[in-house]
Amino acid sequence: MLPGTAAQEGAAEGHVWLHEPRVVVTNPIADDPERELVRLKEAVEQLRVGVDKMLEISQNGDKEQLQVLEAYRMFANSKGWMRRMEEDISRGLSAEAAVEKEQSQARSRMSQVQDTYLRERLSDLDDLSNRLLRILTGQGAETGAELPDDPILVARNIGPAELLEYGRNLKGIVLEEGSVGSHAAIVARALAIPLVVNTNRITNEALNGDHIMVDGEQGVVHLRPDDSVVSAFRDKIAMLAQAQERYVSIRDKPAVTRDGQKVNLVMNAGLMADLPSLESSGAEGVGLFRTELQFLVRNQMPRRSELVALYKRVLDAAQEKRVVFRTLDIGSDKVLPYMKPNDEPNPALGWRAIRVGLDKPGIMRMQLQALMRAANGRPLTVMFPFVAQAEEYRAARDEVTKTLERERILGHALPESLEIGAMLETPSLAFAPQKFFDEVGFISIGGNDLKQFFFAADRENERVRKRYDSLNVSFLSLIEQIVERCATSKTPLSFCGEDAGRPIEAVCLAAMGVRTLSMRPASIGPVKSLLMRVNLEDLRRVIYESRHRGDQSVREAVMRYLREI
Ligand code: PEP
Ligand code: MG
């Protein structure tokens, strides 16, 4: 059993598929040590040349990368390393087996040392051994292996674009690193694939085809489980399926609390594959359509006509339901494969989202035009991401007005109505002048980014992210202030970060006055089920009392209330 951190609920059973497969050594024994020695020397030489070349290229680059490469060079030239491998060959091992033996010894040392610096160096050595094995065996990242039945992806880490390439083929995902707040995790959630991150040593332990069980509820992974674990796990899968049936039974009921308050539950989407969920989840609309996912799955910039067809399909599928299209939110960890990457020291605080849109308005105009043509006389809702100050919203809104005018001149049908809103993802916008709240069409709180900037804790960095509870009183006070400001200006408000899909966080947001929650479709059942059992006035009192007592987080008090009811 390997412990990790739960990033998407659900349980899955299947077989390991290594994203970057380990090299398989098929010839452990050799009968011609002389020849093996020559092979080893040639391979090491090739490795050294390769490392030197990488060093040369990186001379002006990132300092940290340079340090890693220098450590590589030191290892590649290490006499002790070479001598031990030569000794193993003279005892009858093949060159590959000698490298592998060194590698496994380094790994077992790695599991014992606590010192992070030493661990990193040992992990460099591990990587170097892999390179050497690839040279010796001629195996690249492609080993020709076929995706097993019920594949469970195992990787050190993975980007959202790579994950989208696998799509729904995967039954589960286990990452050695990764983070709950990353966009890869959001993609996994959109696809409703159980995900466990932070699973120490998984890439060392797992081999392609291994039997594996992923527990996305507890955040643990069972690799090559024994029979008792298998049967307990299968019981768990059956229980989860039962809960799903319960959610289906309330699907067409509105989310009304014990004290008669209605909460609108809408869904987050971004892939064509999400559309059927509009019907099956009971969502009242799409509160966040992440348009960048469509840009991420392609290897070239989509054409306007493709976008028109795509958005039209979304609106058709939604029938009369409202769809909030968020304009391109790229940058940070969402890097388009066909755009020149920007070398920024801190991409999360860098040139991203609306900042890119306003500086390079060509893409934004093309997207707005595509949305208007797809609407073709139907109502249209557009939302701008990452608005940090009112001026950005105004400039973006002016682009919409200009595009509308151009469409009118060109004789295209104009949307029947047009709502333009902003995401509140930086604390600064919560303190914008009242005029902004008066003029903005609606506001949606992007809790993932808002939380990372509020606590100065990278959403991708598990170590710091989880220190700060979303039910921390400071964060809830910020939410309360946004609710009050929107109430004063009668600005419609929603919350579309991941917390909206976590039942306990969701009921607290509702108690604080957020009455539209946008979440991944699979969360609608669990959130609605809990909302229907709580009294929001009571819950609000519990939250206020906890805050008044000086608690850091209201979670404990809220849990006590929930257990009582
Ligand atoms: C957010 O930041 O909360 C959000 C909904 O946007 P994304 O997760 O795509 O950054
Ligand atoms: Mg965001």
Coordinates of C-alpha atoms and ligand atoms in Angstrom, one line a residue:
M1 CA 0.0 0.0 0.0
L2 CA 1.4 3.4 -1.0
P3 CA -0.1 6.4 0.7
G4 CA -0.7 9.6 -1.3
T5 CA -3.2 12.5 -1.4
A6 CA -6.7 12.2 -2.8
A7 CA -7.2 14.5 -5.7
Q8 CA -10.3 13.1 -7.4
E9 CA -12.7 10.7 -5.6
G10 CA -13.7 7.4 -6.9
A11 CA -12.2 4.0 -6.9
A12 CA -10.6 2.1 -9.8
E13 CA -9.1 -1.3 -10.4
G14 CA -6.9 -1.9 -13.4
H15 CA -3.3 -2.4 -14.7
V16 CA -0.4 -0.1 -14.6
W17 CA 0.5 2.0 -17.6
L18 CA 3.7 3.8 -17.1
H19 CA 3.7 7.2 -18.8
E20 CA 7.5 7.0 -19.1
P21 CA 8.2 3.3 -19.0
R22 CA 11.2 1.9 -17.3
V23 CA 13.8 0.1 -19.5
V24 CA 13.4 -3.6 -19.5
V25 CA 16.6 -5.7 -19.3
T26 CA 16.1 -9.0 -20.9
N27 CA 19.7 -10.3 -20.9
P28 CA 21.0 -10.2 -17.3
I29 CA 23.9 -12.7 -17.9
A30 CA 26.6 -12.4 -20.6
D31 CA 29.3 -14.9 -21.5
D32 CA 31.8 -12.5 -23.0
P33 CA 32.8 -10.0 -20.3
E34 CA 35.4 -8.3 -22.6
R35 CA 32.6 -7.4 -25.1
E36 CA 30.3 -6.2 -22.3
L37 CA 33.1 -4.0 -20.9
V38 CA 33.6 -2.4 -24.3
R39 CA 29.8 -1.9 -24.6
L40 CA 29.7 -0.3 -21.2
K41 CA 32.6 2.0 -22.0
E42 CA 31.1 3.1 -25.3
A43 CA 27.7 3.7 -23.7
V44 CA 29.2 5.8 -20.9
E45 CA 31.2 7.8 -23.4
Q46 CA 28.0 8.5 -25.3
L47 CA 26.3 9.5 -22.1
R48 CA 29.2 11.9 -21.2
V49 CA 29.1 13.5 -24.6
G50 CA 25.3 13.9 -24.3
V51 CA 25.6 15.4 -20.8
D52 CA 28.3 17.8 -22.0
K53 CA 26.1 18.8 -24.9
M54 CA 23.2 19.5 -22.6
L55 CA 25.5 21.6 -20.4
E56 CA 26.7 23.6 -23.3
I57 CA 23.2 24.4 -24.4
S58 CA 22.1 25.3 -20.9
Q59 CA 25.1 27.6 -20.2
N60 CA 23.0 30.8 -20.3
G61 CA 19.9 29.2 -18.9
D62 CA 18.4 28.3 -15.6
K63 CA 20.9 28.1 -12.7
E64 CA 19.2 25.2 -11.1
Q65 CA 19.1 23.1 -14.3
L66 CA 22.8 23.9 -14.7
Q67 CA 23.5 22.6 -11.2
V68 CA 21.6 19.4 -11.9
L69 CA 23.5 18.8 -15.1
E70 CA 26.8 19.5 -13.4
A71 CA 25.9 16.8 -10.8
Y72 CA 25.1 14.5 -13.8
R73 CA 28.5 15.1 -15.2
M74 CA 30.1 14.5 -11.9
F75 CA 28.3 11.1 -11.7
A76 CA 29.0 10.2 -15.3
N77 CA 32.7 10.8 -14.6
S78 CA 32.7 9.1 -11.3
K79 CA 35.5 6.4 -11.0
G80 CA 33.7 4.5 -8.2
W81 CA 30.5 4.1 -10.2
M82 CA 32.4 2.9 -13.2
R83 CA 34.6 0.5 -11.1
R84 CA 31.6 -1.2 -9.4
M85 CA 29.9 -1.8 -12.8
E86 CA 33.1 -3.2 -14.3
E87 CA 33.5 -5.6 -11.3
D88 CA 29.9 -6.8 -11.8
I89 CA 30.6 -7.4 -15.5
S90 CA 33.7 -9.4 -14.7
R91 CA 31.5 -11.6 -12.5
G92 CA 29.3 -12.4 -15.4
L93 CA 26.6 -9.7 -15.6
S94 CA 25.7 -8.1 -18.8
A95 CA 26.4 -4.3 -19.2
E96 CA 22.7 -3.6 -18.7
A97 CA 22.4 -5.7 -15.6
A98 CA 25.4 -4.1 -14.1
V99 CA 23.9 -0.6 -14.6
E100 CA 20.6 -1.8 -13.2
K101 CA 22.2 -3.2 -10.1
E102 CA 23.9 0.1 -9.4
Q103 CA 20.6 1.8 -10.0
S104 CA 18.6 -0.4 -7.6
Q105 CA 21.3 0.1 -4.9
A106 CA 21.0 3.8 -5.4
R107 CA 17.2 3.5 -5.1
S108 CA 17.3 1.5 -1.9
R109 CA 19.7 4.2 -0.4
M110 CA 17.3 6.8 -1.6
S111 CA 14.4 5.3 0.4
Q112 CA 16.5 5.5 3.5
V113 CA 18.1 8.9 3.5
Q114 CA 16.1 11.8 4.9
D115 CA 18.3 14.6 3.7
T116 CA 16.5 16.2 0.7
Y117 CA 19.7 17.3 -1.0
L118 CA 21.1 13.8 -0.9
R119 CA 17.8 12.3 -2.0
E120 CA 17.8 14.7 -5.0
R121 CA 21.4 13.7 -6.0
L122 CA 20.4 10.0 -5.7
S123 CA 17.5 10.7 -7.9
D124 CA 19.8 12.3 -10.4
L125 CA 21.9 9.2 -10.4
D126 CA 18.7 7.2 -11.0
D127 CA 17.8 9.3 -14.0
L128 CA 21.4 9.0 -15.3
S129 CA 21.2 5.2 -15.0
N130 CA 18.0 5.2 -17.0
R131 CA 19.7 7.2 -19.8
L132 CA 22.5 4.8 -19.8
L133 CA 20.1 1.8 -20.0
R134 CA 18.3 3.4 -22.9
I135 CA 21.6 3.8 -24.8
L136 CA 22.6 0.2 -24.1
T137 CA 19.2 -1.4 -24.9
G138 CA 18.3 1.1 -27.7
Q139 CA 14.9 1.5 -26.0
G140 CA 13.4 5.0 -26.2
A141 CA 10.4 6.3 -24.3
E142 CA 8.4 4.2 -26.8
T143 CA 8.8 0.6 -25.9
G144 CA 6.1 -0.7 -28.2
A145 CA 4.1 -1.9 -25.3
E146 CA 0.3 -1.8 -25.7
L147 CA -2.1 0.0 -23.4
P148 CA -3.4 -2.8 -21.1
D149 CA -7.1 -3.4 -20.3
D150 CA -8.4 -0.9 -17.7
P151 CA -5.2 1.2 -17.8
I152 CA -4.2 3.1 -14.7
L153 CA -1.7 5.8 -15.6
V154 CA 1.4 6.0 -13.4
A155 CA 3.7 8.9 -13.8
R156 CA 6.1 11.2 -11.9
N157 CA 4.0 14.1 -13.1
I158 CA 1.9 15.0 -16.1
G159 CA 0.7 18.2 -17.8
P160 CA -2.9 18.9 -18.7
A161 CA -2.3 18.5 -22.5
E162 CA -0.7 15.1 -22.1
L163 CA -3.5 13.9 -19.9
L164 CA -6.1 15.1 -22.4
E165 CA -4.4 13.0 -25.0
Y166 CA -5.1 9.9 -23.0
G167 CA -8.7 11.1 -22.4
R168 CA -11.3 8.8 -21.0
N169 CA -9.3 5.7 -21.8
L170 CA -7.8 5.8 -18.4
K171 CA -9.5 4.1 -15.4
G172 CA -7.3 5.9 -12.8
I173 CA -4.2 8.1 -12.4
V174 CA -1.4 7.9 -9.8
L175 CA 1.2 10.6 -9.7
E176 CA 4.4 10.5 -7.7
E177 CA 4.4 14.3 -7.5
G178 CA 1.4 16.3 -8.8
S179 CA -0.9 18.5 -6.8
V180 CA -4.6 18.7 -6.0
G181 CA -4.7 22.3 -7.4
S182 CA -3.0 21.7 -10.7
H183 CA -4.7 21.8 -14.1
A184 CA -3.9 18.2 -14.7
A185 CA -6.0 17.5 -11.6
I186 CA -8.8 19.6 -13.0
V187 CA -8.7 17.7 -16.2
A188 CA -8.8 14.4 -14.3
R189 CA -11.8 15.8 -12.4
A190 CA -13.5 16.9 -15.7
L191 CA -13.0 13.4 -17.0
A192 CA -14.1 11.9 -13.6
I193 CA -11.0 9.7 -13.3
P194 CA -10.0 8.8 -9.8
L195 CA -6.6 10.5 -9.1
V196 CA -4.1 10.1 -6.3
V197 CA -1.2 12.5 -6.2
N198 CA 1.9 12.7 -4.0
T199 CA 2.4 9.0 -4.1
N200 CA 6.0 8.5 -3.0
R201 CA 8.0 5.9 -4.9
I202 CA 5.2 4.7 -7.2
T203 CA 7.3 5.1 -10.4
N204 CA 10.1 3.0 -8.8
E205 CA 7.7 0.3 -7.6
A206 CA 5.3 -0.1 -10.5
L207 CA 5.9 -2.1 -13.6
N208 CA 3.8 -2.0 -16.8
G209 CA 0.9 -4.4 -16.5
D210 CA 0.9 -4.7 -12.6
H211 CA -2.4 -5.2 -10.9
I212 CA -3.3 -1.9 -9.2
M213 CA -6.1 -0.4 -7.2
V214 CA -6.6 3.3 -6.8
D215 CA -8.5 4.6 -3.9
G216 CA -9.4 8.2 -4.7
E217 CA -11.4 8.6 -1.5
Q218 CA -8.6 7.7 1.0
G219 CA -5.8 8.8 -1.3
V220 CA -4.0 5.5 -1.2
V221 CA -2.8 3.0 -3.9
H222 CA -2.6 -0.7 -3.6
L223 CA 0.0 -2.1 -5.9
R224 CA 0.0 -5.9 -6.6
P225 CA -2.6 -6.3 -3.8
D226 CA -3.3 -9.6 -2.1
D227 CA -6.7 -11.3 -2.2
S228 CA -8.0 -9.8 1.1
V229 CA -7.3 -6.3 -0.1
V230 CA -8.8 -7.1 -3.5
S231 CA -12.1 -8.2 -2.0
A232 CA -12.4 -5.3 0.5
F233 CA -11.7 -2.9 -2.4
R234 CA -14.3 -4.4 -4.6
D235 CA -16.9 -4.0 -1.8
K236 CA -15.9 -0.4 -1.7
I237 CA -16.4 0.0 -5.4
A238 CA -19.9 -1.5 -5.0
M239 CA -20.8 0.9 -2.2
L240 CA -19.7 3.9 -4.3
A241 CA -22.0 2.6 -7.0
Q242 CA -24.9 2.5 -4.6
A243 CA -24.2 6.1 -3.5
Q244 CA -24.3 7.1 -7.2
E245 CA -27.8 5.5 -7.5
R246 CA -28.9 7.6 -4.6
Y247 CA -27.7 10.7 -6.4
V248 CA -29.6 9.7 -9.5
S249 CA -32.8 9.6 -7.5
I250 CA -32.5 13.3 -6.5
R251 CA -31.2 14.4 -9.9
D252 CA -34.3 16.1 -11.1
K253 CA -35.1 17.7 -7.7
P254 CA -34.0 21.3 -7.0
A255 CA -31.3 21.9 -4.3
V256 CA -33.5 23.3 -1.6
T257 CA -32.2 23.4 2.0
R258 CA -34.2 22.5 5.1
D259 CA -35.0 26.2 5.6
G260 CA -36.3 26.5 2.1
Q261 CA -33.3 28.3 0.4
K262 CA -32.7 27.4 -3.2
V263 CA -29.1 27.0 -4.4
N264 CA -28.4 26.8 -8.1
L265 CA -26.1 24.0 -9.0
V266 CA -24.3 24.4 -12.4
M267 CA -21.4 22.5 -13.9
N268 CA -17.9 23.2 -15.1
A269 CA -17.0 21.9 -18.6
G270 CA -14.5 22.4 -21.3
L271 CA -14.4 19.1 -23.3
M272 CA -17.0 17.8 -25.8
A273 CA -17.1 14.7 -23.6
D274 CA -18.6 16.9 -20.8
L275 CA -21.7 17.7 -22.7
P276 CA -23.8 14.5 -22.0
S277 CA -23.2 15.3 -18.3
L278 CA -25.5 18.3 -18.6
E279 CA -28.4 15.9 -18.9
S280 CA -27.2 13.1 -16.6
S281 CA -25.9 15.2 -13.7
G282 CA -29.0 17.4 -13.2
A283 CA -26.9 20.6 -13.7
E284 CA -29.0 23.7 -14.3
G285 CA -26.5 25.0 -16.8
V286 CA -22.8 25.5 -17.4
G287 CA -21.3 27.9 -14.9
L288 CA -17.8 27.7 -16.4
F289 CA -16.8 26.5 -19.8
R290 CA -13.0 26.5 -19.9
T291 CA -12.4 27.3 -23.5
E292 CA -8.7 26.8 -23.3
L293 CA -9.1 23.0 -23.0
Q294 CA -10.0 23.0 -26.7
F295 CA -6.9 24.9 -27.5
L296 CA -4.8 22.6 -25.4
V297 CA -5.9 19.4 -27.1
R298 CA -4.8 20.5 -30.5
N299 CA -1.3 20.8 -31.9
Q300 CA -2.1 23.9 -33.8
M301 CA -4.2 27.0 -33.2
P302 CA -7.8 26.1 -34.0
R303 CA -9.4 28.1 -36.9
R304 CA -12.4 30.4 -36.3
S305 CA -14.7 28.1 -38.3
E306 CA -13.7 25.2 -36.1
L307 CA -14.5 27.2 -33.0
V308 CA -17.8 28.3 -34.3
A309 CA -18.8 24.7 -34.9
L310 CA -17.6 23.7 -31.5
Y311 CA -19.4 26.4 -29.5
K312 CA -22.5 25.8 -31.5
R313 CA -22.4 22.1 -30.4
V314 CA -22.1 23.3 -26.8
L315 CA -25.0 25.6 -27.1
D316 CA -27.1 23.0 -28.9
A317 CA -26.4 20.5 -26.2
A318 CA -27.3 23.0 -23.5
Q319 CA -30.7 23.6 -25.2
E320 CA -32.0 26.6 -23.4
K321 CA -29.7 26.3 -20.4
R322 CA -27.2 29.1 -19.8
V323 CA -23.6 28.5 -20.7
V324 CA -20.9 30.8 -19.3
F325 CA -18.0 30.8 -21.8
R326 CA -14.8 31.8 -20.2
T327 CA -12.4 33.3 -22.8
L328 CA -9.0 31.8 -23.2
D329 CA -7.2 31.3 -19.9
I330 CA -3.7 30.4 -21.0
G331 CA -0.3 30.9 -19.3
S332 CA 0.8 29.7 -16.0
D333 CA 0.6 25.9 -16.2
K334 CA -1.6 25.9 -19.3
V335 CA 1.0 26.3 -22.1
L336 CA -0.2 25.9 -25.6
P337 CA 2.0 23.5 -27.5
Y338 CA 2.1 25.8 -30.5
M339 CA 2.8 29.1 -28.8
K340 CA 6.3 30.2 -28.0
P341 CA 6.8 29.5 -24.3
N342 CA 7.5 32.5 -22.2
D343 CA 10.5 32.2 -19.9
E344 CA 9.0 33.8 -16.9
P345 CA 10.4 33.5 -13.3
N346 CA 6.9 33.1 -11.9
P347 CA 4.3 32.1 -14.5
A348 CA 1.4 32.0 -12.0
L349 CA 1.9 35.7 -11.5
G350 CA 2.9 36.2 -15.0
W351 CA 1.6 36.9 -18.5
R352 CA -1.6 34.9 -18.5
A353 CA -5.3 34.9 -19.2
I354 CA -6.8 38.4 -19.8
R355 CA -3.3 39.9 -19.8
V356 CA -2.4 37.9 -22.9
G357 CA -5.9 38.6 -24.4
L358 CA -5.6 42.4 -24.0
D359 CA -1.9 42.5 -25.2
K360 CA -2.6 40.3 -28.2
P361 CA -6.2 41.1 -29.0
G362 CA -6.2 39.1 -32.3
I363 CA -7.0 35.8 -30.6
M364 CA -9.5 37.3 -28.2
R365 CA -11.4 39.0 -31.2
M366 CA -11.4 35.7 -33.1
Q367 CA -12.8 33.9 -30.1
L368 CA -15.5 36.5 -29.5
Q369 CA -16.5 36.5 -33.1
A370 CA -16.7 32.6 -33.0
L371 CA -18.9 32.8 -29.9
M372 CA -21.3 35.3 -31.5
R373 CA -21.6 33.3 -34.7
A374 CA -22.2 30.1 -32.7
A375 CA -24.9 31.9 -30.7
N376 CA -26.5 32.9 -34.0
G377 CA -29.3 34.9 -32.5
R378 CA -29.4 33.0 -29.2
P379 CA -28.5 34.5 -25.8
L380 CA -24.7 34.6 -25.1
T381 CA -22.7 34.8 -21.9
V382 CA -19.0 35.6 -21.9
M383 CA -16.7 35.7 -18.9
F384 CA -13.2 37.1 -18.7
P385 CA -10.6 35.3 -16.5
F386 CA -8.1 36.7 -14.1
V387 CA -9.4 40.3 -14.0
A388 CA -7.2 42.1 -11.4
Q389 CA -8.5 45.6 -11.8
A390 CA -11.6 47.3 -13.2
E391 CA -9.8 48.7 -16.2
E392 CA -9.0 45.3 -17.6
Y393 CA -12.7 44.4 -17.5
R394 CA -13.6 47.6 -19.2
A395 CA -11.0 47.1 -22.0
A396 CA -12.2 43.5 -22.5
R397 CA -15.9 44.6 -22.6
D398 CA -14.9 47.3 -25.2
E399 CA -13.5 44.5 -27.3
V400 CA -16.9 42.7 -27.1
T401 CA -18.7 45.9 -28.1
K402 CA -16.4 46.4 -31.1
T403 CA -16.7 42.8 -32.2
L404 CA -20.5 43.1 -31.9
E405 CA -20.4 46.2 -34.1
R406 CA -18.2 44.5 -36.7
E407 CA -20.6 41.5 -36.8
R408 CA -23.5 43.8 -37.3
I409 CA -21.8 45.5 -40.2
L410 CA -20.9 42.1 -41.8
G411 CA -24.6 41.2 -41.6
H412 CA -24.3 38.3 -39.1
A413 CA -27.1 37.6 -36.6
L414 CA -26.4 39.2 -33.2
P415 CA -27.0 37.4 -29.9
E416 CA -30.5 38.0 -28.5
S417 CA -28.9 39.1 -25.3
L418 CA -25.3 39.4 -24.1
E419 CA -24.1 39.1 -20.6
I420 CA -20.5 40.0 -19.8
G421 CA -18.9 39.0 -16.5
A422 CA -15.6 38.8 -14.7
M423 CA -13.9 36.2 -12.7
L424 CA -12.8 37.3 -9.3
E425 CA -9.5 35.4 -8.9
T426 CA -7.2 38.0 -7.3
P427 CA -7.9 39.6 -3.9
S428 CA -7.5 43.1 -5.5
L429 CA -10.8 42.8 -7.4
A430 CA -12.7 42.3 -4.1
F431 CA -11.6 45.8 -3.2
A432 CA -12.3 47.4 -6.6
P433 CA -14.3 50.7 -6.5
Q434 CA -18.1 50.2 -6.2
K435 CA -18.5 51.5 -9.7
F436 CA -17.0 48.2 -11.0
F437 CA -19.5 46.1 -9.1
D438 CA -22.3 48.3 -10.5
E439 CA -21.1 47.9 -14.1
V440 CA -20.0 44.3 -14.3
G441 CA -22.7 42.0 -15.6
F442 CA -21.9 39.2 -13.1
I443 CA -19.0 37.9 -11.0
S444 CA -17.8 34.4 -10.6
I445 CA -15.3 33.7 -7.8
G446 CA -12.4 31.5 -9.1
G447 CA -11.6 30.1 -5.8
N448 CA -8.6 28.1 -7.0
D449 CA -6.6 31.1 -8.0
L450 CA -8.2 33.4 -5.4
K451 CA -7.1 31.1 -2.6
Q452 CA -3.6 30.7 -3.9
F453 CA -3.1 34.5 -4.1
F454 CA -4.9 35.2 -0.8
F455 CA -2.7 32.8 1.2
A456 CA 0.4 33.3 -1.1
A457 CA 0.4 29.5 -1.5
D458 CA 1.0 27.9 -4.9
R459 CA -2.0 25.8 -5.9
E460 CA 0.4 23.4 -7.6
N461 CA 2.6 22.9 -4.6
E462 CA 1.0 20.3 -2.3
R463 CA 3.4 21.1 0.5
V464 CA 2.1 24.7 0.9
R465 CA -1.3 24.4 -0.6
K466 CA -2.7 22.1 2.1
R467 CA -1.6 24.2 5.0
Y468 CA -4.5 26.6 4.4
D469 CA -8.0 25.4 4.8
S470 CA -10.7 26.8 2.5
L471 CA -12.8 27.1 5.6
N472 CA -10.2 29.4 7.2
V473 CA -12.0 32.3 8.7
S474 CA -9.9 34.9 6.9
F475 CA -10.9 33.3 3.5
L476 CA -14.5 33.1 4.5
S477 CA -14.5 36.7 5.6
L478 CA -13.2 37.6 2.1
I479 CA -16.0 35.6 0.5
E480 CA -18.5 37.3 2.9
Q481 CA -17.3 40.7 1.8
I482 CA -17.7 39.8 -1.9
V483 CA -21.2 38.6 -1.2
E484 CA -22.1 41.8 0.5
R485 CA -20.6 44.0 -2.2
C486 CA -22.5 42.1 -4.9
A487 CA -25.7 42.3 -2.9
T488 CA -25.4 46.1 -2.6
S489 CA -25.0 46.4 -6.4
K490 CA -27.4 43.5 -7.1
T491 CA -24.6 41.8 -9.1
P492 CA -25.2 38.1 -9.7
L493 CA -22.5 36.1 -8.0
S494 CA -21.3 32.5 -8.4
F495 CA -18.4 30.4 -7.2
C496 CA -16.6 28.2 -9.8
G497 CA -13.4 27.0 -8.1
E498 CA -13.0 23.3 -7.0
D499 CA -14.3 24.0 -3.5
A500 CA -17.8 24.4 -4.9
G501 CA -17.7 20.7 -5.7
R502 CA -16.7 19.6 -2.2
P503 CA -19.9 19.0 -0.2
I504 CA -18.7 20.5 3.1
E505 CA -17.1 23.5 1.5
A506 CA -20.1 23.9 -0.8
V507 CA -22.6 24.1 2.1
C508 CA -20.4 26.7 3.9
L509 CA -20.2 28.8 0.7
A510 CA -24.0 28.6 0.5
A511 CA -24.3 29.6 4.1
M512 CA -22.1 32.6 3.5
G513 CA -24.6 33.7 0.8
V514 CA -23.2 32.3 -2.5
R515 CA -26.3 30.9 -4.2
T516 CA -24.8 29.6 -7.5
L517 CA -22.1 27.0 -7.3
S518 CA -20.4 25.6 -10.4
M519 CA -18.6 22.3 -10.1
R520 CA -17.6 19.2 -12.0
P521 CA -20.7 17.2 -12.9
A522 CA -19.9 14.3 -10.7
S523 CA -20.1 16.6 -7.6
I524 CA -23.6 17.8 -8.2
G525 CA -25.2 14.7 -6.6
P526 CA -23.1 14.7 -3.4
V527 CA -23.4 18.5 -3.0
K528 CA -27.1 18.5 -3.6
S529 CA -27.6 15.6 -1.2
L530 CA -25.9 17.5 1.6
L531 CA -27.6 20.8 0.8
M532 CA -31.0 19.2 1.1
R533 CA -30.1 18.0 4.6
V534 CA -28.8 21.3 6.1
N535 CA -30.4 24.4 7.5
L536 CA -28.4 27.3 6.1
E537 CA -29.4 29.7 8.8
D538 CA -28.2 27.3 11.5
L539 CA -25.0 26.6 9.6
R540 CA -24.4 30.3 9.2
R541 CA -24.8 30.7 13.0
V542 CA -22.3 27.9 13.6
I543 CA -19.8 29.6 11.3
Y544 CA -20.2 33.0 12.9
E545 CA -19.9 31.6 16.4
S546 CA -16.7 29.7 15.5
R547 CA -15.3 32.9 14.0
H548 CA -16.3 34.8 17.1
R549 CA -14.5 32.3 19.3
G550 CA -11.3 33.0 17.3
D551 CA -11.0 29.6 15.6
Q552 CA -8.5 29.6 12.7
S553 CA -10.9 27.4 10.6
V554 CA -14.6 26.8 11.1
R555 CA -14.2 23.2 9.9
E556 CA -14.4 21.5 13.2
A557 CA -17.5 23.4 14.3
V558 CA -19.1 22.7 10.9
M559 CA -18.3 19.0 11.2
R560 CA -19.8 18.9 14.6
Y561 CA -23.0 20.5 13.3
L562 CA -23.1 18.1 10.3
R563 CA -22.6 15.1 12.6
E564 CA -25.5 16.2 14.8
I565 CA -27.9 16.5 11.9
Ligands
PEP1 C1 -10.2 29.1 -10.5 O1 -9.1 29.7 -10.5 O2 -10.8 28.9 -9.4 C2 -10.9 28.7 -11.7 C3 -12.1 28.3 -11.8 O3 -10.1 28.8 -12.9 P1 -8.9 27.7 -13.2 O4 -9.0 26.6 -12.2 O5 -9.2 27.3 -14.6 O6 -7.7 28.6 -13.1
MG2 MG -8.3 30.5 -12.4

